[in-house]
Amino acid sequence: MISCDKVSKYFGDFCAVNNVSFEINRGEIVGFLGQNGAGKTTLMRLLTTYLSPSAGAIKINSIDVKNSSLLVRQKIGYLPENPPLYENMNVQDYLTYAAQLKNVEHKKIKVEVERVLSECNLSKVKDQTIQTLSKGYKQRVGIAQAILNDPPVLILDEPTSGLDPVQIKQVRKLIKSFEHKKTILLSTHILPEIEQMAKRVIMIRAGKIIVDNYIEKLITTEEDRVLVCIKGMESRIHEAVEHTEGIRLINSIATDDVLSLELGVKKELEHFNGFIENVFKVHGRILEIKEQRSTLEEIFLNLHKN
Ligand SMILES: Nc1ncnc2c1ncn2[C@@H]1O[C@H](COP(=O)(O)OP(=O)(O)OP(=O)(O)O)[C@@H](O)[C@H]1O
Ligand SMILES: [Mg+2]
């Protein structure tokens, strides 16, 4: 479990993290979102003991980060924004070294390194020097060292940054497979990615939390958005909209004799059935009905309009 209580971080006079509080339960995957410079990396450094807070308290699995930083580091797998890799080492030697640092039992190191090489698709480059790897492969090495020793908590700063589409899919699958097993906070700028991996998001702006909620709750509004294409007379179809309770016209575009309507429909389905009946009464013919859901991306952009 991750717990932050009124945490702030100042760099001189500048407040990068401002009075932040949240809890992430065991087994939860939480997406951490915010514009460039919002304070994501700084907060992740605080959680992983690489920075110490100016105020407030952080606990990882009930262990206080300030008092027991070494113990906390053993519980955490951390993928930093720019993984500090030993560029002159080859991949296998680096991971073996990282396993030793993480106190992996001596006799288990070989098996553990094999496991992460395989899970991160690194086996074929295991003898290559890190400095000769492409950006995406370096990122995979960073992920591999984070999951060494199977830590209960993962802090991943933009884990899919720089990866190719095939690898992005595999890394997402790997992270998703930890759901209910590990406690994960991961940052990303790819918003549809969060919808695939996490059920909850925390959004931060200028160091302050502006949203902490379940994605399902954020994208469910009081009314559904529906796009309908209807063949028929524009004025009569608008009448049908007006005469249906629970339906609101948001936008209407006419091309030839086809009308594209964007409607706001109150939750209960009977409103829409009533609308179909009314369209039928004015001799309209429905060509297409499409439900539109608002996305996390729209919500994010709305919150960052100014
Ligand atoms: N060591 C430091 N000294 C002074 N200012 C810092 C330091 N580290 C971070 N900052 C500032 O704190 C703010 C938050 O930076 P941070 O790296 O946490 O943002 P971020 O949300 O991770 O952004 P990005 O999406 O670009 O990675 C920025 O204004 C940054 O310049
Ligand atoms: Mg960052």
mmCIF file of C-alpha atoms and ligand atoms in Angstrom:
data_model
loop_
_atom_site.group_PDB
_atom_site.id
_atom_site.type_symbol
_atom_site.label_atom_id
_atom_site.label_comp_id
_atom_site.label_asym_id
_atom_site.label_seq_id
_atom_site.Cartn_x
_atom_site.Cartn_y
_atom_site.Cartn_z
ATOM 1 C CA MET A 1 0.000 0.000 0.000
ATOM 2 C CA ILE A 2 1.145 3.548 -0.746
ATOM 3 C CA SER A 3 0.087 6.353 1.557
ATOM 4 C CA CYS A 4 0.841 10.063 1.174
ATOM 5 C CA ASP A 5 -0.275 12.459 3.867
ATOM 6 C CA LYS A 6 -0.073 16.210 3.154
ATOM 7 C CA VAL A 7 3.188 15.836 1.260
ATOM 8 C CA SER A 8 4.982 18.907 -0.129
ATOM 9 C CA LYS A 9 8.316 19.351 -1.832
ATOM 10 C CA TYR A 10 10.048 22.695 -2.276
ATOM 11 C CA PHE A 11 13.087 23.389 -4.427
ATOM 12 C CA GLY A 12 14.174 26.687 -2.861
ATOM 13 C CA ASP A 13 11.037 28.847 -2.998
ATOM 14 C CA PHE A 14 9.463 26.772 -5.752
ATOM 15 C CA CYS A 15 6.772 24.334 -4.646
ATOM 16 C CA ALA A 16 6.900 21.299 -6.992
ATOM 17 C CA VAL A 17 4.547 19.104 -4.908
ATOM 18 C CA ASN A 18 1.904 20.934 -2.912
ATOM 19 C CA ASN A 19 0.100 19.320 0.039
ATOM 20 C CA VAL A 20 -0.646 16.041 -1.708
ATOM 21 C CA SER A 21 -2.608 13.269 0.031
ATOM 22 C CA PHE A 22 -3.788 9.924 -1.342
ATOM 23 C CA GLU A 23 -3.785 6.221 -0.618
ATOM 24 C CA ILE A 24 -3.324 3.391 -3.075
ATOM 25 C CA ASN A 25 -4.499 0.005 -1.902
ATOM 26 C CA ARG A 26 -2.743 -3.318 -2.329
ATOM 27 C CA GLY A 27 -3.341 -4.768 -5.788
ATOM 28 C CA GLU A 28 -4.446 -1.456 -7.313
ATOM 29 C CA ILE A 29 -2.986 0.021 -10.518
ATOM 30 C CA VAL A 30 -3.273 3.809 -10.549
ATOM 31 C CA GLY A 31 -2.442 6.079 -13.476
ATOM 32 C CA PHE A 32 -0.619 9.285 -12.667
ATOM 33 C CA LEU A 33 -1.329 12.088 -15.124
ATOM 34 C CA GLY A 34 -0.276 15.682 -15.529
ATOM 35 C CA GLN A 35 1.283 18.087 -17.983
ATOM 36 C CA ASN A 36 5.043 18.447 -18.365
ATOM 37 C CA GLY A 37 6.391 19.961 -15.159
ATOM 38 C CA ALA A 38 3.268 19.116 -13.123
ATOM 39 C CA GLY A 39 5.310 17.290 -10.479
ATOM 40 C CA LYS A 40 4.872 13.588 -11.357
ATOM 41 C CA THR A 41 8.539 12.630 -11.390
ATOM 42 C CA THR A 42 9.202 14.655 -8.236
ATOM 43 C CA LEU A 43 6.442 12.838 -6.364
ATOM 44 C CA MET A 44 7.708 9.484 -7.628
ATOM 45 C CA ARG A 45 11.196 10.345 -6.388
ATOM 46 C CA LEU A 46 9.686 11.153 -2.996
ATOM 47 C CA LEU A 47 7.840 7.810 -2.909
ATOM 48 C CA THR A 48 11.005 5.911 -3.790
ATOM 49 C CA THR A 49 13.195 7.759 -1.233
ATOM 50 C CA TYR A 50 15.405 9.451 -3.847
ATOM 51 C CA LEU A 51 14.163 12.804 -2.545
ATOM 52 C CA SER A 52 12.887 13.637 0.915
ATOM 53 C CA PRO A 53 9.691 15.618 1.441
ATOM 54 C CA SER A 54 9.785 19.179 2.781
ATOM 55 C CA ALA A 55 6.579 18.392 4.694
ATOM 56 C CA GLY A 56 4.171 15.503 5.217
ATOM 57 C CA ALA A 57 4.568 11.748 5.580
ATOM 58 C CA ILE A 58 4.875 8.889 3.090
ATOM 59 C CA LYS A 59 4.407 5.229 3.931
ATOM 60 C CA ILE A 60 5.026 2.225 1.698
ATOM 61 C CA ASN A 61 3.477 -0.960 3.058
ATOM 62 C CA SER A 62 3.107 0.862 6.382
ATOM 63 C CA ILE A 63 6.856 1.603 6.506
ATOM 64 C CA ASP A 64 7.804 5.253 6.886
ATOM 65 C CA VAL A 65 9.939 6.402 3.964
ATOM 66 C CA LYS A 66 11.940 8.917 6.005
ATOM 67 C CA ASN A 67 12.887 6.569 8.842
ATOM 68 C CA SER A 68 13.470 3.352 6.911
ATOM 69 C CA SER A 69 14.528 4.287 3.398
ATOM 70 C CA LEU A 70 16.615 1.136 2.812
ATOM 71 C CA LEU A 71 13.760 -1.138 3.826
ATOM 72 C CA VAL A 72 11.388 0.794 1.585
ATOM 73 C CA ARG A 73 13.738 0.485 -1.392
ATOM 74 C CA GLN A 74 13.652 -3.291 -1.032
ATOM 75 C CA LYS A 75 9.853 -3.263 -1.328
ATOM 76 C CA ILE A 76 9.800 -1.030 -4.397
ATOM 77 C CA GLY A 77 10.569 -1.606 -8.034
ATOM 78 C CA TYR A 78 11.297 1.810 -9.541
ATOM 79 C CA LEU A 79 11.581 2.682 -13.191
ATOM 80 C CA PRO A 80 12.944 6.244 -13.231
ATOM 81 C CA GLU A 81 12.208 8.657 -16.071
ATOM 82 C CA ASN A 82 15.782 8.156 -17.346
ATOM 83 C CA PRO A 83 16.959 4.807 -15.985
ATOM 84 C CA PRO A 84 20.557 5.183 -14.743
ATOM 85 C CA LEU A 85 22.056 2.198 -16.511
ATOM 86 C CA TYR A 86 25.711 1.216 -16.392
ATOM 87 C CA GLU A 87 26.377 1.732 -20.073
ATOM 88 C CA ASN A 88 29.639 -0.273 -20.185
ATOM 89 C CA MET A 89 28.112 -3.428 -18.739
ATOM 90 C CA ASN A 90 26.309 -6.007 -20.794
ATOM 91 C CA VAL A 91 22.602 -6.524 -20.092
ATOM 92 C CA GLN A 92 22.947 -9.809 -18.194
ATOM 93 C CA ASP A 93 25.833 -8.576 -16.018
ATOM 94 C CA TYR A 94 23.956 -5.349 -15.230
ATOM 95 C CA LEU A 95 20.816 -7.215 -14.183
ATOM 96 C CA THR A 96 22.900 -9.640 -12.108
ATOM 97 C CA TYR A 97 24.518 -6.660 -10.392
ATOM 98 C CA ALA A 98 21.107 -5.031 -9.858
ATOM 99 C CA ALA A 99 19.820 -8.299 -8.340
ATOM 100 C CA GLN A 100 22.757 -8.317 -5.897
ATOM 101 C CA LEU A 101 21.965 -4.713 -4.908
ATOM 102 C CA LYS A 102 18.361 -5.736 -4.307
ATOM 103 C CA ASN A 103 19.511 -8.500 -1.970
ATOM 104 C CA VAL A 104 18.215 -11.336 -4.127
ATOM 105 C CA GLU A 105 19.412 -14.584 -2.529
ATOM 106 C CA HIS A 106 22.698 -15.612 -4.166
ATOM 107 C CA LYS A 107 21.487 -18.987 -5.442
ATOM 108 C CA LYS A 108 18.322 -17.450 -6.926
ATOM 109 C CA ILE A 109 20.010 -14.661 -8.872
ATOM 110 C CA LYS A 110 20.562 -16.630 -12.095
ATOM 111 C CA VAL A 111 16.944 -17.808 -12.303
ATOM 112 C CA GLU A 112 15.607 -14.358 -11.406
ATOM 113 C CA VAL A 113 17.734 -12.665 -14.102
ATOM 114 C CA GLU A 114 16.577 -15.268 -16.662
ATOM 115 C CA ARG A 115 12.963 -14.562 -15.683
ATOM 116 C CA VAL A 116 13.148 -10.784 -16.181
ATOM 117 C CA LEU A 117 15.190 -11.179 -19.394
ATOM 118 C CA SER A 118 12.408 -13.345 -20.748
ATOM 119 C CA GLU A 119 9.486 -11.202 -19.460
ATOM 120 C CA CYS A 120 10.983 -8.073 -21.012
ATOM 121 C CA ASN A 121 12.040 -9.805 -24.256
ATOM 122 C CA LEU A 122 15.707 -9.144 -23.679
ATOM 123 C CA SER A 123 17.138 -12.655 -24.007
ATOM 124 C CA LYS A 124 18.595 -12.079 -27.461
ATOM 125 C CA VAL A 125 20.503 -8.949 -26.405
ATOM 126 C CA LYS A 126 21.644 -10.221 -23.008
ATOM 127 C CA ASP A 127 25.331 -10.235 -24.034
ATOM 128 C CA GLN A 128 25.199 -6.799 -25.660
ATOM 129 C CA THR A 129 26.748 -3.763 -23.973
ATOM 130 C CA ILE A 130 24.007 -1.397 -22.754
ATOM 131 C CA GLN A 131 25.470 1.622 -24.597
ATOM 132 C CA THR A 132 24.962 -0.193 -27.919
ATOM 133 C CA LEU A 133 21.230 -0.753 -27.294
ATOM 134 C CA SER A 134 18.478 1.311 -28.919
ATOM 135 C CA LYS A 135 16.354 3.621 -26.722
ATOM 136 C CA GLY A 136 13.481 1.144 -26.514
ATOM 137 C CA TYR A 137 15.772 -1.708 -25.497
ATOM 138 C CA LYS A 138 17.338 0.472 -22.799
ATOM 139 C CA GLN A 139 13.830 1.171 -21.524
ATOM 140 C CA ARG A 140 13.191 -2.582 -21.379
ATOM 141 C CA VAL A 141 16.357 -3.043 -19.305
ATOM 142 C CA GLY A 142 15.011 -0.354 -16.938
ATOM 143 C CA ILE A 143 11.722 -2.236 -16.613
ATOM 144 C CA ALA A 144 13.562 -5.533 -16.127
ATOM 145 C CA GLN A 145 15.567 -4.146 -13.189
ATOM 146 C CA ALA A 146 12.349 -2.679 -11.688
ATOM 147 C CA ILE A 147 10.608 -6.067 -11.560
ATOM 148 C CA LEU A 148 13.680 -7.964 -10.267
ATOM 149 C CA ASN A 149 12.961 -9.688 -6.962
ATOM 150 C CA ASP A 150 9.205 -9.419 -7.602
ATOM 151 C CA PRO A 151 8.632 -6.287 -5.458
ATOM 152 C CA PRO A 152 5.116 -5.736 -4.037
ATOM 153 C CA VAL A 153 5.119 -2.053 -5.090
ATOM 154 C CA LEU A 154 6.016 -0.683 -8.526
ATOM 155 C CA ILE A 155 6.588 2.983 -9.320
ATOM 156 C CA LEU A 156 6.909 3.358 -13.072
ATOM 157 C CA ASP A 157 7.715 6.752 -14.597
ATOM 158 C CA GLU A 158 6.492 6.644 -18.216
ATOM 159 C CA PRO A 159 7.139 2.900 -18.696
ATOM 160 C CA THR A 160 6.134 2.775 -22.361
ATOM 161 C CA SER A 161 8.059 5.862 -23.448
ATOM 162 C CA GLY A 162 10.279 5.100 -26.432
ATOM 163 C CA LEU A 163 8.969 1.596 -27.054
ATOM 164 C CA ASP A 164 7.734 0.284 -30.399
ATOM 165 C CA PRO A 165 3.999 -0.586 -30.742
ATOM 166 C CA VAL A 166 4.572 -4.323 -30.290
ATOM 167 C CA GLN A 167 6.609 -3.789 -27.155
ATOM 168 C CA ILE A 168 4.130 -1.195 -25.816
ATOM 169 C CA LYS A 169 1.441 -3.844 -26.037
ATOM 170 C CA GLN A 170 3.618 -6.387 -24.231
ATOM 171 C CA VAL A 171 4.614 -3.976 -21.474
ATOM 172 C CA ARG A 172 0.967 -2.983 -20.935
ATOM 173 C CA LYS A 173 0.056 -6.665 -20.732
ATOM 174 C CA LEU A 174 2.871 -7.297 -18.267
ATOM 175 C CA ILE A 175 1.748 -4.388 -16.051
ATOM 176 C CA LYS A 176 -1.905 -5.421 -16.284
ATOM 177 C CA SER A 177 -0.937 -8.965 -15.229
ATOM 178 C CA PHE A 178 0.200 -7.497 -11.886
ATOM 179 C CA GLU A 179 -3.316 -6.227 -11.098
ATOM 180 C CA HIS A 180 -4.556 -7.551 -7.723
ATOM 181 C CA LYS A 181 -0.989 -8.690 -6.948
ATOM 182 C CA LYS A 182 1.123 -5.562 -6.814
ATOM 183 C CA THR A 183 0.470 -1.934 -5.901
ATOM 184 C CA ILE A 184 1.363 0.192 -8.916
ATOM 185 C CA LEU A 185 1.607 3.885 -9.651
ATOM 186 C CA LEU A 186 2.504 4.633 -13.251
ATOM 187 C CA SER A 187 2.795 7.887 -15.127
ATOM 188 C CA THR A 188 2.173 8.344 -18.814
ATOM 189 C CA HIS A 189 1.165 10.963 -21.349
ATOM 190 C CA ILE A 190 -0.683 8.392 -23.451
ATOM 191 C CA LEU A 191 -4.180 8.692 -22.020
ATOM 192 C CA PRO A 192 -5.890 5.798 -23.838
ATOM 193 C CA GLU A 193 -3.109 3.649 -22.369
ATOM 194 C CA ILE A 194 -4.241 4.447 -18.841
ATOM 195 C CA GLU A 195 -7.800 3.424 -19.684
ATOM 196 C CA GLN A 196 -6.438 0.013 -20.671
ATOM 197 C CA MET A 197 -4.300 -0.551 -17.603
ATOM 198 C CA ALA A 198 -5.724 1.311 -14.628
ATOM 199 C CA LYS A 199 -9.127 1.662 -13.012
ATOM 200 C CA ARG A 200 -8.219 4.835 -11.145
ATOM 201 C CA VAL A 201 -6.339 8.013 -12.054
ATOM 202 C CA ILE A 202 -4.701 10.762 -10.082
ATOM 203 C CA MET A 203 -4.216 14.011 -12.014
ATOM 204 C CA ILE A 204 -1.767 16.591 -10.768
ATOM 205 C CA ARG A 205 -1.466 20.187 -11.865
ATOM 206 C CA ALA A 206 1.219 22.599 -10.653
ATOM 207 C CA GLY A 207 1.980 20.189 -7.809
ATOM 208 C CA LYS A 208 -1.619 19.850 -6.606
ATOM 209 C CA ILE A 209 -4.012 16.945 -7.060
ATOM 210 C CA ILE A 210 -6.952 18.070 -9.194
ATOM 211 C CA VAL A 211 -8.596 14.674 -9.765
ATOM 212 C CA ASP A 212 -8.448 11.399 -7.847
ATOM 213 C CA ASN A 213 -11.184 9.122 -9.094
ATOM 214 C CA TYR A 214 -12.148 5.926 -10.859
ATOM 215 C CA ILE A 215 -12.043 6.245 -14.651
ATOM 216 C CA GLU A 216 -15.487 4.703 -14.955
ATOM 217 C CA LYS A 217 -16.910 7.450 -12.732
ATOM 218 C CA LEU A 218 -15.092 10.196 -14.632
ATOM 219 C CA ILE A 219 -16.321 9.188 -18.054
ATOM 220 C CA THR A 220 -19.887 8.452 -17.005
ATOM 221 C CA THR A 221 -21.959 11.597 -17.115
ATOM 222 C CA GLU A 222 -25.641 12.248 -16.377
ATOM 223 C CA GLU A 223 -26.571 11.839 -20.013
ATOM 224 C CA ASP A 224 -25.319 9.703 -22.860
ATOM 225 C CA ARG A 225 -24.138 11.267 -26.105
ATOM 226 C CA VAL A 226 -25.695 9.696 -29.169
ATOM 227 C CA LEU A 227 -25.032 10.423 -32.847
ATOM 228 C CA VAL A 228 -27.971 9.687 -35.135
ATOM 229 C CA CYS A 229 -28.178 9.930 -38.929
ATOM 230 C CA ILE A 230 -31.723 10.318 -40.200
ATOM 231 C CA LYS A 231 -33.143 10.623 -43.696
ATOM 232 C CA GLY A 232 -36.134 12.982 -43.735
ATOM 233 C CA MET A 233 -37.302 16.578 -43.463
ATOM 234 C CA GLU A 234 -35.052 18.647 -41.229
ATOM 235 C CA SER A 235 -37.791 20.775 -39.614
ATOM 236 C CA ARG A 236 -39.980 17.766 -38.836
ATOM 237 C CA ILE A 237 -37.128 15.806 -37.330
ATOM 238 C CA HIS A 238 -36.229 18.761 -35.129
ATOM 239 C CA GLU A 239 -39.886 18.703 -34.034
ATOM 240 C CA ALA A 240 -39.480 15.041 -33.129
ATOM 241 C CA VAL A 241 -36.499 15.974 -30.941
ATOM 242 C CA GLU A 242 -38.476 18.760 -29.255
ATOM 243 C CA HIS A 243 -41.399 16.463 -28.576
ATOM 244 C CA THR A 244 -39.328 13.784 -26.895
ATOM 245 C CA GLU A 245 -38.811 14.133 -23.184
ATOM 246 C CA GLY A 246 -35.264 13.473 -21.941
ATOM 247 C CA ILE A 247 -33.591 14.304 -25.259
ATOM 248 C CA ARG A 248 -31.551 17.431 -25.959
ATOM 249 C CA LEU A 249 -30.247 18.621 -29.312
ATOM 250 C CA ILE A 250 -26.528 19.412 -29.101
ATOM 251 C CA ASN A 251 -25.665 19.737 -32.767
ATOM 252 C CA SER A 252 -27.386 19.283 -36.119
ATOM 253 C CA ILE A 253 -25.750 19.099 -39.550
ATOM 254 C CA ALA A 254 -27.774 18.679 -42.733
ATOM 255 C CA THR A 255 -26.274 17.274 -45.941
ATOM 256 C CA ASP A 256 -28.714 16.672 -48.841
ATOM 257 C CA ASP A 257 -31.664 14.974 -47.172
ATOM 258 C CA VAL A 258 -29.627 13.326 -44.411
ATOM 259 C CA LEU A 259 -29.499 14.938 -41.025
ATOM 260 C CA SER A 260 -26.698 14.152 -38.538
ATOM 261 C CA LEU A 261 -27.807 14.889 -35.017
ATOM 262 C CA GLU A 262 -25.755 14.893 -31.863
ATOM 263 C CA LEU A 263 -28.115 14.274 -28.961
ATOM 264 C CA GLY A 264 -27.824 14.322 -25.222
ATOM 265 C CA VAL A 265 -29.973 11.499 -23.887
ATOM 266 C CA LYS A 266 -30.954 11.173 -20.221
ATOM 267 C CA LYS A 267 -29.810 7.852 -18.808
ATOM 268 C CA GLU A 268 -33.012 5.824 -19.031
ATOM 269 C CA LEU A 269 -33.358 3.982 -22.328
ATOM 270 C CA GLU A 270 -37.095 4.696 -22.779
ATOM 271 C CA HIS A 271 -36.247 8.288 -23.739
ATOM 272 C CA PHE A 272 -34.482 7.038 -26.807
ATOM 273 C CA ASN A 273 -37.234 4.586 -27.699
ATOM 274 C CA GLY A 274 -39.663 7.524 -27.507
ATOM 275 C CA PHE A 275 -37.437 9.484 -29.876
ATOM 276 C CA ILE A 276 -37.369 6.635 -32.421
ATOM 277 C CA GLU A 277 -41.171 6.473 -32.333
ATOM 278 C CA ASN A 278 -41.434 10.241 -32.860
ATOM 279 C CA VAL A 279 -39.006 10.122 -35.808
ATOM 280 C CA PHE A 280 -41.106 7.340 -37.300
ATOM 281 C CA LYS A 281 -44.258 9.492 -36.904
ATOM 282 C CA VAL A 282 -42.687 12.306 -38.978
ATOM 283 C CA HIS A 283 -41.633 9.762 -41.649
ATOM 284 C CA GLY A 284 -37.934 9.940 -40.845
ATOM 285 C CA ARG A 285 -35.745 6.919 -41.585
ATOM 286 C CA ILE A 286 -32.934 6.211 -39.125
ATOM 287 C CA LEU A 287 -29.732 5.223 -40.952
ATOM 288 C CA GLU A 288 -27.284 5.004 -38.100
ATOM 289 C CA ILE A 289 -27.167 5.270 -34.325
ATOM 290 C CA LYS A 290 -23.846 5.529 -32.517
ATOM 291 C CA GLU A 291 -23.190 5.984 -28.826
ATOM 292 C CA GLN A 292 -20.358 8.359 -27.951
ATOM 293 C CA ARG A 293 -18.494 8.125 -24.659
ATOM 294 C CA SER A 294 -16.352 10.936 -23.401
ATOM 295 C CA THR A 295 -12.732 9.880 -23.074
ATOM 296 C CA LEU A 296 -10.121 10.503 -20.441
ATOM 297 C CA GLU A 297 -8.340 12.607 -23.049
ATOM 298 C CA GLU A 298 -11.325 14.997 -23.327
ATOM 299 C CA ILE A 299 -11.596 15.226 -19.551
ATOM 300 C CA PHE A 300 -7.868 15.948 -19.247
ATOM 301 C CA LEU A 301 -7.966 18.618 -21.970
ATOM 302 C CA ASN A 302 -11.031 20.278 -20.404
ATOM 303 C CA LEU A 303 -9.273 20.499 -17.065
ATOM 304 C CA HIS A 304 -6.216 22.070 -18.695
ATOM 305 C CA LYS A 305 -8.001 24.588 -20.949
ATOM 306 C CA ASN A 306 -6.402 27.640 -19.388
HETATM 307 N N1 LIG B 1 15.993 19.245 -8.517
HETATM 308 C C1 LIG B 1 15.201 20.232 -8.892
HETATM 309 N N2 LIG B 1 15.483 21.504 -8.661
HETATM 310 C C2 LIG B 1 14.660 22.522 -9.004
HETATM 311 N N3 LIG B 1 13.466 22.332 -9.649
HETATM 312 C C3 LIG B 1 13.126 21.071 -9.925
HETATM 313 C C4 LIG B 1 13.962 19.949 -9.578
HETATM 314 N N4 LIG B 1 13.333 18.813 -9.990
HETATM 315 C C5 LIG B 1 12.190 19.210 -10.558
HETATM 316 N N5 LIG B 1 12.057 20.560 -10.521
HETATM 317 C C6 LIG B 1 10.913 21.323 -11.040
HETATM 318 O O1 LIG B 1 9.735 20.802 -10.457
HETATM 319 C C7 LIG B 1 8.671 20.827 -11.413
HETATM 320 C C8 LIG B 1 8.085 19.449 -11.577
HETATM 321 O O2 LIG B 1 9.009 18.644 -12.295
HETATM 322 P P1 LIG B 1 8.757 17.113 -12.580
HETATM 323 O O3 LIG B 1 9.979 16.570 -13.210
HETATM 324 O O4 LIG B 1 8.285 16.464 -11.328
HETATM 325 O O5 LIG B 1 7.539 17.190 -13.624
HETATM 326 P P2 LIG B 1 6.803 16.014 -14.410
HETATM 327 O O6 LIG B 1 5.361 16.101 -14.056
HETATM 328 O O7 LIG B 1 7.489 14.723 -14.166
HETATM 329 O O8 LIG B 1 6.971 16.471 -15.922
HETATM 330 P P3 LIG B 1 7.236 15.608 -17.277
HETATM 331 O O9 LIG B 1 5.883 15.203 -17.770
HETATM 332 O O10 LIG B 1 7.880 16.616 -18.180
HETATM 333 O O11 LIG B 1 8.133 14.466 -16.955
HETATM 334 C C9 LIG B 1 9.265 21.411 -12.694
HETATM 335 O O12 LIG B 1 8.964 22.778 -12.740
HETATM 336 C C10 LIG B 1 10.753 21.178 -12.531
HETATM 337 O O13 LIG B 1 11.502 22.114 -13.239
HETATM 338 MG MG MG B 2 8.486 13.410 -15.375
#
